[in-house]
Amino acid sequence: SIDAYLENGHEVHYVAVVPYPYSHQNLIPHILPTPFDNHDTLWFWIYFFLIAPWFTLIVGIKEGVGLISSVSPLYACICGIAKWALRLPQLTFIFSKPKFTTGCHEQYRFMERIEQFFESMGLRWSEQVLANSKGSRSAWVAEYGDPAKRIEVFPNNVDDPPFDRSTQRTRLCAEFGLETDSFIIATSGILEPHKNMGFLISAFSAVQSNKAVLLLIGEGMQRSYLQQHAVECGIAERTLFPGWRTDV
């Protein structure tokens, strides 16, 4: 969604607790200061729920934004104060199942109720809600009923350029210094706990062949932990972290 705004010449201001792993001349970060290093604890989320709405309002006033775009109904609710105070339309995207944002709700049941409330309000406060799959829409309708029935399905855009396997494989092996007969396993995604990349590394360590190479494409808070985990599993030399890529 951000790429689409940028490609159409819009200036995009985003609110986050850590900068996005890519940059653009029209992409302006507004980083919410937080005293917590771990962003998936009860105390972090209490802090976030209390501070983020007002921080978003300040950004909206200062930058004169014309549209609020959120990446989940929960964040749409967080933007509610800015929406109503500035009288802005809100477009919300859904890329996950309900009650997915705060991982600590499995430990603290009351957080599940708070998350449900925020998601329900976010659905109601959005002028348009777009899910990236029919399955995602169905999950939200099952959880929230009528407020979620207005969700429309808008699949992810996937470019389908001409792809010559031999040429691309040669380029890949050359870039990462791999043998031409390497067996390459690749995955892409944010390097955060809910992606369970640590389990993937543990499983890959059972593969004895030195020809097998694991490519973990992406950035995230767990990158240093995962790199250390690969060392502990004895496969550091066969586990590559190319970072954020636009040519996945």
Coordinates of N, CA and C in Angstrom, one line a residue:
S1 N 0.8 -1.2 0.0 CA 0.0 0.0 0.0 C 0.9 1.2 0.0
I2 N 2.0 1.2 0.8 CA 2.9 2.4 0.8 C 3.5 2.6 -0.6
D3 N 3.9 1.5 -1.2 CA 4.5 1.7 -2.5 C 3.6 2.3 -3.5
A4 N 2.3 1.9 -3.4 CA 1.3 2.4 -4.3 C 1.1 3.9 -4.1
Y5 N 1.1 4.4 -2.9 CA 1.0 5.8 -2.6 C 2.2 6.5 -3.2
L6 N 3.4 6.0 -2.9 CA 4.6 6.6 -3.4 C 4.7 6.7 -4.9
E7 N 4.3 5.6 -5.5 CA 4.4 5.5 -7.0 C 3.5 6.5 -7.7
N8 N 2.5 6.9 -7.0 CA 1.5 7.9 -7.5 C 1.9 9.3 -7.0
G9 N 3.1 9.5 -6.5 CA 3.6 10.8 -6.2 C 3.1 11.4 -4.9
H10 N 2.5 10.6 -4.0 CA 2.0 11.1 -2.7 C 3.2 11.2 -1.7
E11 N 3.1 12.1 -0.8 CA 4.0 12.1 0.4 C 3.4 11.3 1.5
V12 N 4.1 10.3 2.0 CA 3.6 9.4 3.0 C 4.3 9.6 4.3
H13 N 3.5 9.9 5.4 CA 4.0 10.0 6.7 C 3.6 8.8 7.5
Y14 N 4.5 8.1 8.1 CA 4.1 6.9 8.9 C 4.5 7.0 10.4
V15 N 3.7 6.5 11.2 CA 4.0 6.4 12.7 C 4.4 5.0 13.0
A16 N 5.5 4.8 13.7 CA 6.0 3.5 14.1 C 6.9 3.6 15.3
V17 N 7.2 2.5 15.9 CA 8.1 2.5 17.0 C 9.6 2.3 16.6
V18 N 9.7 1.7 15.4 CA 11.0 1.5 14.7 C 10.9 1.9 13.3
P19 N 11.9 2.4 12.7 CA 11.9 2.8 11.3 C 11.7 1.6 10.4
Y20 N 11.0 1.9 9.2 CA 10.8 0.8 8.2 C 12.2 0.5 7.6
P21 N 12.4 -0.7 7.1 CA 13.7 -1.1 6.6 C 14.0 -0.6 5.2
Y22 N 13.3 0.4 4.7 CA 13.6 1.0 3.4 C 13.3 2.5 3.4
S23 N 13.7 3.2 2.4 CA 13.6 4.6 2.4 C 13.1 5.1 1.1
H24 N 12.6 6.3 1.0 CA 12.1 6.9 -0.2 C 12.1 8.4 0.1
Q25 N 12.3 9.3 -0.9 CA 12.4 10.7 -0.7 C 11.0 11.2 -0.2
N26 N 9.9 10.5 -0.5 CA 8.6 11.0 0.0 C 8.0 10.2 1.1
L27 N 8.9 9.3 1.7 CA 8.5 8.5 2.8 C 9.1 9.1 4.1
I28 N 8.3 9.7 5.0 CA 8.8 10.4 6.2 C 8.3 9.6 7.4
P29 N 9.3 9.1 8.2 CA 9.0 8.4 9.4 C 8.8 9.4 10.6
H30 N 7.9 9.0 11.5 CA 7.6 9.7 12.7 C 7.7 8.6 13.8
I31 N 8.8 8.5 14.5 CA 9.1 7.4 15.4 C 8.5 7.7 16.8
L32 N 7.6 6.9 17.3 CA 7.1 7.1 18.6 C 8.1 6.7 19.7
P33 N 8.6 7.6 20.5 CA 9.6 7.2 21.5 C 9.0 6.3 22.5
T34 N 9.7 5.3 22.9 CA 9.2 4.3 23.9 C 10.4 3.9 24.8
P35 N 10.1 3.7 26.1 CA 11.2 3.3 27.0 C 11.4 1.8 27.0
F36 N 10.6 1.1 26.2 CA 10.6 -0.4 26.2 C 11.4 -1.0 25.0
D37 N 12.4 -1.8 25.3 CA 13.1 -2.5 24.2 C 12.3 -3.6 23.6
N38 N 11.5 -4.3 24.4 CA 10.7 -5.4 24.0 C 9.3 -4.8 23.6
H39 N 8.9 -5.0 22.4 CA 7.7 -4.4 21.9 C 6.5 -5.4 21.9
D40 N 6.6 -6.4 22.7 CA 5.5 -7.4 22.7 C 5.2 -7.8 24.2
T41 N 5.2 -6.8 25.1 CA 4.9 -7.1 26.5 C 3.7 -6.3 26.9
L42 N 3.1 -6.7 28.0 CA 1.9 -6.0 28.5 C 2.2 -4.5 28.7
W43 N 3.3 -4.2 29.3 CA 3.6 -2.8 29.6 C 3.8 -1.9 28.4
F44 N 4.4 -2.5 27.4 CA 4.6 -1.8 26.1 C 3.3 -1.5 25.5
W45 N 2.4 -2.5 25.4 CA 1.1 -2.2 24.8 C 0.2 -1.3 25.6
I46 N 0.3 -1.3 26.9 CA -0.5 -0.3 27.7 C 0.1 1.1 27.3
Y47 N 1.4 1.3 27.3 CA 2.0 2.5 26.9 C 1.6 2.9 25.5
F48 N 1.6 2.0 24.6 CA 1.3 2.3 23.2 C -0.2 2.7 23.0
F49 N -1.1 2.0 23.7 CA -2.5 2.4 23.6 C -2.8 3.7 24.1
L50 N -2.0 4.2 25.2 CA -2.3 5.5 25.8 C -1.6 6.6 25.0
I51 N -0.5 6.4 24.5 CA 0.3 7.5 23.9 C 0.1 7.6 22.3
A52 N 0.1 6.5 21.6 CA 0.0 6.5 20.2 C -1.1 7.3 19.6
P53 N -2.3 7.3 20.1 CA -3.4 8.1 19.5 C -3.1 9.6 19.5
W54 N -2.5 10.1 20.6 CA -2.2 11.5 20.7 C -1.0 11.9 19.8
F55 N 0.0 11.0 19.8 CA 1.1 11.2 18.9 C 0.7 11.2 17.4
T56 N -0.2 10.4 17.1 CA -0.8 10.4 15.7 C -1.5 11.6 15.4
L57 N -2.3 12.1 16.3 CA -3.0 13.4 16.2 C -2.0 14.6 15.9
I58 N -0.9 14.6 16.7 CA 0.1 15.7 16.6 C 0.7 15.6 15.2
V59 N 1.0 14.4 14.8 CA 1.6 14.3 13.4 C 0.6 14.8 12.4
G60 N -0.6 14.4 12.5 CA -1.6 14.8 11.5 C -1.8 16.3 11.5
I61 N -1.8 16.9 12.6 CA -1.9 18.4 12.6 C -0.7 19.1 12.0
K62 N 0.5 18.6 12.4 CA 1.7 19.2 12.0 C 1.9 19.1 10.5
E63 N 1.6 17.9 10.0 CA 1.9 17.6 8.6 C 0.8 17.9 7.6
G64 N -0.4 18.2 8.2 CA -1.6 18.5 7.3 C -2.0 17.3 6.4
V65 N -2.1 16.1 7.0 CA -2.4 15.0 6.2 C -3.8 15.0 5.7
G66 N -4.0 14.3 4.5 CA -5.4 14.3 3.9 C -6.1 13.0 4.0
L67 N -5.4 11.9 4.3 CA -6.0 10.6 4.4 C -5.2 9.8 5.5
I68 N -6.0 9.0 6.2 CA -5.3 8.1 7.2 C -5.5 6.7 6.6
S69 N -4.3 6.0 6.5 CA -4.3 4.6 6.0 C -3.7 3.8 7.1
S70 N -4.4 2.7 7.5 CA -4.0 1.9 8.6 C -3.8 0.5 8.1
V71 N -2.9 -0.3 8.8 CA -2.7 -1.7 8.3 C -3.3 -2.7 9.2
S72 N -4.3 -2.3 10.0 CA -5.2 -3.3 10.7 C -6.3 -2.5 11.3
P73 N -7.4 -3.1 11.6 CA -8.5 -2.3 12.3 C -8.0 -1.9 13.7
L74 N -7.1 -2.6 14.4 CA -6.6 -2.1 15.7 C -6.0 -0.8 15.5
Y75 N -5.1 -0.6 14.5 CA -4.4 0.6 14.3 C -5.4 1.7 13.8
A76 N -6.4 1.3 13.1 CA -7.4 2.2 12.7 C -8.1 2.9 13.9
C77 N -8.3 2.1 14.9 CA -8.9 2.6 16.1 C -7.9 3.5 16.8
I78 N -6.6 3.2 16.8 CA -5.6 4.0 17.4 C -5.6 5.4 16.7
C79 N -5.9 5.4 15.4 CA -5.9 6.7 14.7 C -7.3 7.4 14.8
G80 N -8.2 6.9 15.6 CA -9.5 7.4 15.7 C -9.6 8.9 16.1
I81 N -8.8 9.2 17.1 CA -8.8 10.6 17.6 C -8.4 11.6 16.5
A82 N -7.3 11.2 15.7 CA -6.9 12.0 14.6 C -7.9 12.1 13.5
K83 N -8.6 11.0 13.3 CA -9.6 10.9 12.3 C -10.8 11.9 12.6
W84 N -11.3 11.8 13.8 CA -12.4 12.6 14.2 C -12.0 14.1 14.4
A85 N -10.9 14.3 15.0 CA -10.5 15.7 15.3 C -10.2 16.5 14.0
L86 N -9.6 15.8 13.0 CA -9.2 16.4 11.7 C -10.2 16.2 10.6
R87 N -11.2 15.4 10.9 CA -12.3 15.1 9.9 C -11.7 14.5 8.7
L88 N -10.9 13.4 8.8 CA -10.2 12.8 7.7 C -10.9 11.4 7.4
P89 N -10.9 11.0 6.1 CA -11.3 9.7 5.8 C -10.2 8.7 6.2
Q90 N -10.6 7.4 6.4 CA -9.7 6.4 6.8 C -9.8 5.1 5.9
L91 N -8.7 4.7 5.4 CA -8.7 3.5 4.6 C -7.9 2.5 5.4
T92 N -8.4 1.3 5.6 CA -7.8 0.3 6.4 C -7.5 -1.0 5.6
F93 N -6.3 -1.5 5.7 CA -5.9 -2.8 5.1 C -5.9 -3.9 6.1
I94 N -6.2 -5.1 5.7 CA -6.1 -6.2 6.6 C -5.3 -7.3 5.9
F95 N -4.2 -7.6 6.7 CA -3.2 -8.6 6.2 C -3.1 -9.8 7.1
S96 N -3.9 -9.9 8.1 CA -3.8 -11.0 9.1 C -5.1 -11.4 9.7
K97 N -5.1 -12.4 10.5 CA -6.3 -12.8 11.2 C -6.7 -11.9 12.3
P98 N -7.9 -12.0 12.9 CA -8.3 -11.1 14.0 C -7.4 -11.5 15.3
K99 N -7.3 -10.5 16.2 CA -6.6 -10.6 17.4 C -5.2 -11.2 17.2
F100 N -4.5 -10.5 16.3 CA -3.1 -11.0 16.0 C -2.0 -10.0 16.3
T101 N -2.4 -8.8 16.6 CA -1.4 -7.7 16.7 C -0.6 -7.8 18.0
T102 N -1.3 -8.0 19.1 CA -0.6 -8.0 20.4 C -0.4 -9.5 20.8
G103 N 0.8 -9.9 20.8 CA 1.1 -11.3 21.2 C 0.8 -11.6 22.6
C104 N 0.8 -10.6 23.5 CA 0.7 -10.9 24.9 C -0.7 -11.2 25.4
H105 N -1.7 -11.2 24.5 CA -3.0 -11.4 24.9 C -3.2 -12.9 25.3
E106 N -2.3 -13.8 24.9 CA -2.4 -15.2 25.3 C -2.0 -15.4 26.7
Q107 N -1.2 -14.4 27.3 CA -0.8 -14.5 28.7 C -1.8 -13.7 29.5
Y108 N -2.4 -12.6 29.0 CA -3.3 -11.8 29.8 C -4.6 -11.7 29.0
R109 N -5.6 -12.4 29.6 CA -6.9 -12.6 28.8 C -7.6 -11.2 28.7
F110 N -7.4 -10.3 29.6 CA -8.1 -9.0 29.4 C -7.6 -8.2 28.2
M111 N -6.3 -8.5 27.8 CA -5.8 -7.9 26.6 C -6.5 -8.3 25.4
E112 N -7.0 -9.6 25.4 CA -7.8 -10.1 24.3 C -9.1 -9.2 24.1
R113 N -9.7 -8.9 25.2 CA -10.9 -8.1 25.2 C -10.6 -6.7 24.7
I114 N -9.5 -6.1 25.1 CA -9.1 -4.8 24.7 C -8.8 -4.8 23.2
E115 N -8.1 -5.9 22.7 CA -7.8 -6.0 21.3 C -9.1 -6.1 20.5
Q116 N -10.1 -6.9 21.0 CA -11.3 -7.1 20.3 C -12.1 -5.8 20.2
F117 N -12.1 -5.0 21.3 CA -12.7 -3.7 21.3 C -12.1 -2.8 20.3
F118 N -10.8 -2.7 20.3 CA -10.1 -1.8 19.3 C -10.4 -2.2 17.9
E119 N -10.3 -3.5 17.6 CA -10.6 -4.0 16.2 C -12.0 -3.7 15.8
S120 N -13.0 -3.9 16.7 CA -14.3 -3.6 16.4 C -14.6 -2.1 16.1
M121 N -14.0 -1.3 16.9 CA -14.1 0.2 16.6 C -13.4 0.6 15.3
G122 N -12.2 0.0 15.1 CA -11.5 0.3 13.9 C -12.3 -0.1 12.6
L123 N -13.0 -1.2 12.7 CA -13.8 -1.6 11.5 C -14.9 -0.5 11.3
R124 N -15.5 0.0 12.4 CA -16.6 0.9 12.3 C -16.2 2.3 11.8
W125 N -14.9 2.6 12.2 CA -14.4 4.0 12.0 C -13.7 4.1 10.6
S126 N -13.7 3.1 9.8 CA -13.0 3.1 8.5 C -14.0 3.3 7.4
E127 N -13.8 4.2 6.5 CA -14.7 4.4 5.4 C -14.6 3.2 4.4
Q128 N -13.4 2.6 4.3 CA -13.3 1.5 3.5 C -12.3 0.5 4.1
V129 N -12.6 -0.8 4.1 CA -11.7 -1.8 4.6 C -11.4 -2.8 3.5
L130 N -10.1 -3.1 3.3 CA -9.7 -4.0 2.2 C -8.9 -5.2 2.8
A131 N -9.3 -6.4 2.6 CA -8.5 -7.6 3.0 C -7.8 -8.1 1.8
N132 N -6.7 -8.8 2.0 CA -5.9 -9.3 0.9 C -6.2 -10.7 0.5
S133 N -7.3 -11.3 1.1 CA -7.7 -12.6 0.6 C -9.1 -12.9 1.1
K134 N -9.8 -13.8 0.4 CA -11.2 -14.2 0.9 C -11.1 -14.9 2.2
G135 N -10.1 -15.7 2.5 CA -9.9 -16.3 3.7 C -9.8 -15.4 4.9
S136 N -9.0 -14.3 4.7 CA -8.9 -13.3 5.7 C -10.2 -12.6 6.0
R137 N -10.9 -12.3 4.9 CA -12.2 -11.6 5.1 C -13.2 -12.5 5.9
S138 N -13.2 -13.8 5.5 CA -14.1 -14.8 6.2 C -13.8 -14.9 7.7
A139 N -12.5 -14.8 8.1 CA -12.1 -14.9 9.5 C -12.6 -13.7 10.2
W140 N -12.5 -12.5 9.6 CA -13.0 -11.3 10.3 C -14.5 -11.3 10.4
V141 N -15.2 -11.8 9.4 CA -16.7 -11.8 9.5 C -17.1 -12.8 10.5
A142 N -16.4 -13.9 10.6 CA -16.8 -14.9 11.7 C -16.6 -14.4 13.1
E143 N -15.6 -13.5 13.2 CA -15.3 -12.9 14.5 C -16.1 -11.8 14.9
Y144 N -16.5 -10.9 13.9 CA -17.1 -9.6 14.2 C -18.5 -9.4 13.6
G145 N -18.9 -10.4 12.7 CA -20.2 -10.3 12.2 C -20.5 -9.1 11.3
D146 N -21.6 -8.4 11.5 CA -22.0 -7.3 10.5 C -20.9 -6.3 10.3
P147 N -20.3 -5.8 11.3 CA -19.3 -4.7 11.0 C -18.2 -5.1 10.1
A148 N -17.9 -6.5 10.0 CA -16.9 -6.9 9.1 C -17.4 -7.3 7.7
K149 N -18.7 -7.3 7.5 CA -19.2 -7.8 6.2 C -19.0 -6.7 5.1
R150 N -18.6 -5.5 5.5 CA -18.3 -4.5 4.6 C -16.9 -4.5 4.0
I151 N -16.1 -5.5 4.6 CA -14.8 -5.7 4.1 C -14.8 -6.2 2.6
E152 N -14.0 -5.5 1.8 CA -13.8 -5.9 0.4 C -12.5 -6.7 0.2
V153 N -12.5 -7.6 -0.7 CA -11.2 -8.3 -1.0 C -10.4 -7.6 -2.1
F154 N -9.2 -7.3 -1.8 CA -8.3 -6.6 -2.7 C -7.0 -7.4 -2.7
P155 N -6.8 -8.4 -3.5 CA -5.6 -9.3 -3.4 C -4.3 -8.5 -3.6
N156 N -3.2 -9.0 -3.0 CA -1.9 -8.4 -3.1 C -1.5 -8.4 -4.6
N157 N -0.8 -7.3 -5.0 CA -0.3 -7.3 -6.3 C 1.0 -8.1 -6.4
V158 N 1.1 -9.0 -7.3 CA 2.3 -9.8 -7.5 C 2.8 -9.6 -8.9
D159 N 3.9 -9.0 -9.1 CA 4.5 -8.8 -10.5 C 4.8 -10.2 -11.1
D160 N 4.6 -10.3 -12.3 CA 5.0 -11.6 -13.0 C 5.9 -11.3 -14.2
P161 N 7.1 -10.8 -13.9 CA 8.0 -10.5 -15.0 C 8.6 -11.7 -15.6
P162 N 9.1 -11.6 -16.8 CA 9.8 -12.7 -17.5 C 10.9 -13.2 -16.5
F163 N 11.0 -14.5 -16.3 CA 11.9 -15.1 -15.4 C 12.7 -16.2 -16.0
D164 N 14.0 -16.0 -16.2 CA 14.9 -17.0 -16.7 C 15.6 -17.7 -15.6
R165 N 15.2 -18.9 -15.3 CA 15.8 -19.6 -14.1 C 17.3 -19.7 -14.1
S166 N 17.8 -20.1 -15.2 CA 19.3 -20.2 -15.3 C 20.0 -18.9 -15.0
T167 N 19.5 -17.8 -15.7 CA 20.2 -16.5 -15.5 C 20.1 -16.1 -14.1
Q168 N 18.9 -16.2 -13.5 CA 18.7 -15.7 -12.1 C 19.5 -16.5 -11.1
R169 N 19.6 -17.8 -11.3 CA 20.4 -18.7 -10.4 C 21.9 -18.4 -10.5
T170 N 22.4 -18.1 -11.7 CA 23.8 -17.7 -11.9 C 24.0 -16.4 -11.1
R171 N 23.1 -15.4 -11.3 CA 23.3 -14.1 -10.6 C 23.3 -14.3 -9.1
L172 N 22.3 -15.1 -8.6 CA 22.2 -15.4 -7.1 C 23.5 -16.0 -6.6
C173 N 24.0 -17.0 -7.2 CA 25.2 -17.7 -6.7 C 26.4 -16.8 -6.8
A174 N 26.5 -16.0 -7.8 CA 27.6 -15.0 -7.9 C 27.5 -14.0 -6.8
E175 N 26.3 -13.5 -6.5 CA 26.2 -12.4 -5.5 C 26.6 -12.9 -4.1
F176 N 26.2 -14.2 -3.8 CA 26.4 -14.7 -2.4 C 27.6 -15.7 -2.3
G177 N 28.3 -15.8 -3.4 CA 29.5 -16.7 -3.4 C 29.1 -18.1 -3.2
L178 N 28.1 -18.6 -3.8 CA 27.6 -20.0 -3.6 C 28.1 -20.9 -4.8
E179 N 28.3 -22.1 -4.5 CA 28.6 -23.1 -5.5 C 27.4 -23.2 -6.5
T180 N 27.7 -23.5 -7.7 CA 26.7 -23.5 -8.8 C 25.7 -24.7 -8.5
D181 N 26.1 -25.7 -7.8 CA 25.2 -26.8 -7.6 C 24.6 -26.8 -6.2
S182 N 24.6 -25.6 -5.5 CA 23.9 -25.4 -4.2 C 22.4 -25.7 -4.3
F183 N 21.9 -26.2 -3.2 CA 20.4 -26.4 -3.1 C 20.0 -25.3 -2.2
I184 N 19.3 -24.3 -2.8 CA 18.9 -23.0 -2.1 C 17.5 -23.1 -1.6
I185 N 17.3 -22.9 -0.3 CA 16.0 -22.8 0.3 C 15.8 -21.3 0.7
A186 N 14.8 -20.6 0.2 CA 14.6 -19.2 0.5 C 13.2 -18.9 1.1
T187 N 13.2 -18.0 2.1 CA 11.9 -17.5 2.6 C 12.0 -16.0 2.8
S188 N 10.9 -15.3 2.7 CA 11.0 -13.9 2.9 C 9.9 -13.5 4.0
G189 N 10.2 -12.5 4.8 CA 9.3 -12.0 5.8 C 10.0 -11.2 6.9
I190 N 9.2 -10.5 7.7 CA 9.8 -9.8 8.7 C 10.4 -10.7 9.8
L191 N 11.5 -10.4 10.3 CA 12.2 -11.2 11.3 C 11.8 -10.9 12.7
E192 N 10.6 -11.4 13.0 CA 10.0 -11.1 14.3 C 9.4 -12.5 14.8
P193 N 9.2 -12.5 16.2 CA 8.8 -13.8 16.8 C 7.7 -14.6 16.1
H194 N 6.6 -13.9 15.7 CA 5.4 -14.6 15.2 C 5.7 -15.3 13.9
K195 N 6.8 -15.0 13.2 CA 7.2 -15.7 12.0 C 7.9 -17.0 12.3
N196 N 8.4 -17.2 13.5 CA 9.0 -18.5 13.9 C 10.2 -18.9 13.1
M197 N 11.0 -17.9 12.7 CA 12.2 -18.3 11.9 C 13.2 -19.1 12.7
G198 N 13.2 -18.9 14.0 CA 14.1 -19.7 14.8 C 13.9 -21.2 14.6
F199 N 12.6 -21.6 14.5 CA 12.3 -23.0 14.3 C 12.8 -23.5 13.0
L200 N 12.6 -22.6 12.0 CA 13.1 -23.0 10.6 C 14.6 -23.2 10.6
I201 N 15.4 -22.4 11.4 CA 16.8 -22.6 11.5 C 17.1 -23.9 12.2
S202 N 16.4 -24.2 13.3 CA 16.6 -25.4 14.0 C 16.4 -26.6 13.1
A203 N 15.3 -26.6 12.3 CA 15.0 -27.7 11.4 C 16.0 -27.8 10.3
F204 N 16.5 -26.7 9.8 CA 17.5 -26.7 8.7 C 18.8 -27.3 9.2
S205 N 19.1 -27.1 10.5 CA 20.3 -27.7 11.0 C 20.4 -29.2 11.0
A206 N 19.2 -29.8 10.8 CA 19.2 -31.3 10.7 C 19.6 -31.8 9.3
V207 N 19.7 -30.8 8.4 CA 20.1 -31.2 7.0 C 21.7 -31.2 7.0
Q208 N 22.2 -32.4 6.7 CA 23.6 -32.6 6.8 C 24.4 -32.1 5.6
S209 N 23.8 -32.0 4.5 CA 24.5 -31.7 3.2 C 25.1 -30.3 3.3
N210 N 26.3 -30.1 2.9 CA 26.9 -28.8 2.8 C 26.5 -28.0 1.6
K211 N 25.8 -28.7 0.7 CA 25.3 -28.1 -0.5 C 24.0 -27.3 -0.2
A212 N 23.3 -27.5 0.9 CA 22.1 -26.9 1.2 C 22.3 -25.5 1.9
V213 N 21.7 -24.5 1.4 CA 21.8 -23.1 1.9 C 20.5 -22.5 2.2
L214 N 20.4 -21.9 3.3 CA 19.1 -21.2 3.8 C 19.3 -19.7 3.6
L215 N 18.3 -19.1 2.9 CA 18.3 -17.7 2.6 C 17.1 -17.1 3.4
L216 N 17.4 -16.3 4.4 CA 16.3 -15.6 5.2 C 16.2 -14.2 4.8
I217 N 15.3 -13.8 3.9 CA 15.2 -12.5 3.3 C 14.3 -11.6 4.2
G218 N 14.8 -10.5 4.6 CA 14.0 -9.6 5.4 C 14.7 -8.9 6.6
E219 N 14.1 -8.0 7.3 CA 14.7 -7.4 8.4 C 13.7 -7.5 9.6
G220 N 14.2 -7.2 10.8 CA 13.3 -7.2 11.9 C 14.1 -7.3 13.2
M221 N 13.4 -7.2 14.3 CA 14.0 -7.1 15.6 C 14.8 -8.4 16.0
Q222 N 14.5 -9.5 15.4 CA 15.1 -10.8 15.7 C 16.3 -11.1 14.9
R223 N 16.8 -10.2 14.0 CA 17.9 -10.5 13.1 C 19.1 -11.0 13.9
S224 N 19.6 -10.2 14.9 CA 20.8 -10.6 15.6 C 20.6 -11.9 16.4
Y225 N 19.4 -12.1 16.9 CA 19.1 -13.3 17.7 C 19.2 -14.5 16.7
L226 N 18.6 -14.4 15.5 CA 18.6 -15.5 14.6 C 20.0 -15.8 14.0
Q227 N 20.8 -14.8 13.8 CA 22.1 -15.0 13.4 C 22.9 -15.8 14.5
Q228 N 22.7 -15.4 15.7 CA 23.4 -16.1 16.8 C 22.9 -17.6 16.9
H229 N 21.6 -17.7 16.7 CA 21.0 -19.1 16.7 C 21.6 -20.0 15.7
A230 N 21.8 -19.4 14.5 CA 22.4 -20.1 13.4 C 23.9 -20.6 13.8
V231 N 24.6 -19.7 14.5 CA 25.9 -20.0 15.0 C 25.8 -21.2 15.9
E232 N 24.9 -21.1 16.9 CA 24.7 -22.2 17.9 C 24.4 -23.5 17.3
C233 N 23.6 -23.4 16.2 CA 23.2 -24.7 15.5 C 24.3 -25.2 14.6
G234 N 25.4 -24.5 14.4 CA 26.5 -24.9 13.6 C 26.3 -24.7 12.1
I235 N 25.4 -23.8 11.7 CA 25.1 -23.7 10.3 C 25.2 -22.2 9.8
A236 N 26.0 -21.4 10.6 CA 26.1 -20.0 10.2 C 26.6 -19.8 8.8
E237 N 27.6 -20.7 8.4 CA 28.1 -20.5 7.0 C 27.1 -20.9 5.9
R238 N 26.0 -21.6 6.3 CA 25.0 -22.0 5.3 C 23.7 -21.2 5.5
T239 N 23.7 -20.2 6.4 CA 22.5 -19.5 6.6 C 22.8 -18.0 6.3
L240 N 22.1 -17.5 5.3 CA 22.4 -16.1 4.8 C 21.3 -15.2 5.1
F241 N 21.6 -13.9 5.5 CA 20.7 -12.9 5.8 C 20.9 -11.7 4.9
P242 N 20.3 -11.7 3.7 CA 20.5 -10.6 2.8 C 19.8 -9.3 3.1
G243 N 19.0 -9.3 4.2 CA 18.3 -8.1 4.6 C 17.1 -7.8 3.7
W244 N 16.6 -6.6 3.7 CA 15.5 -6.1 3.0 C 15.8 -6.1 1.5
R245 N 15.0 -6.7 0.7 CA 15.2 -6.8 -0.8 C 14.0 -6.3 -1.5
T246 N 14.2 -5.7 -2.7 CA 13.1 -5.4 -3.6 C 13.0 -6.3 -4.8
D247 N 13.9 -7.3 -4.8 CA 13.9 -8.2 -5.9 C 13.7 -9.7 -5.5
V248 N 12.8 -9.9 -4.5 CA 12.7 -11.2 -3.9 C 12.2 -12.2 -5.0

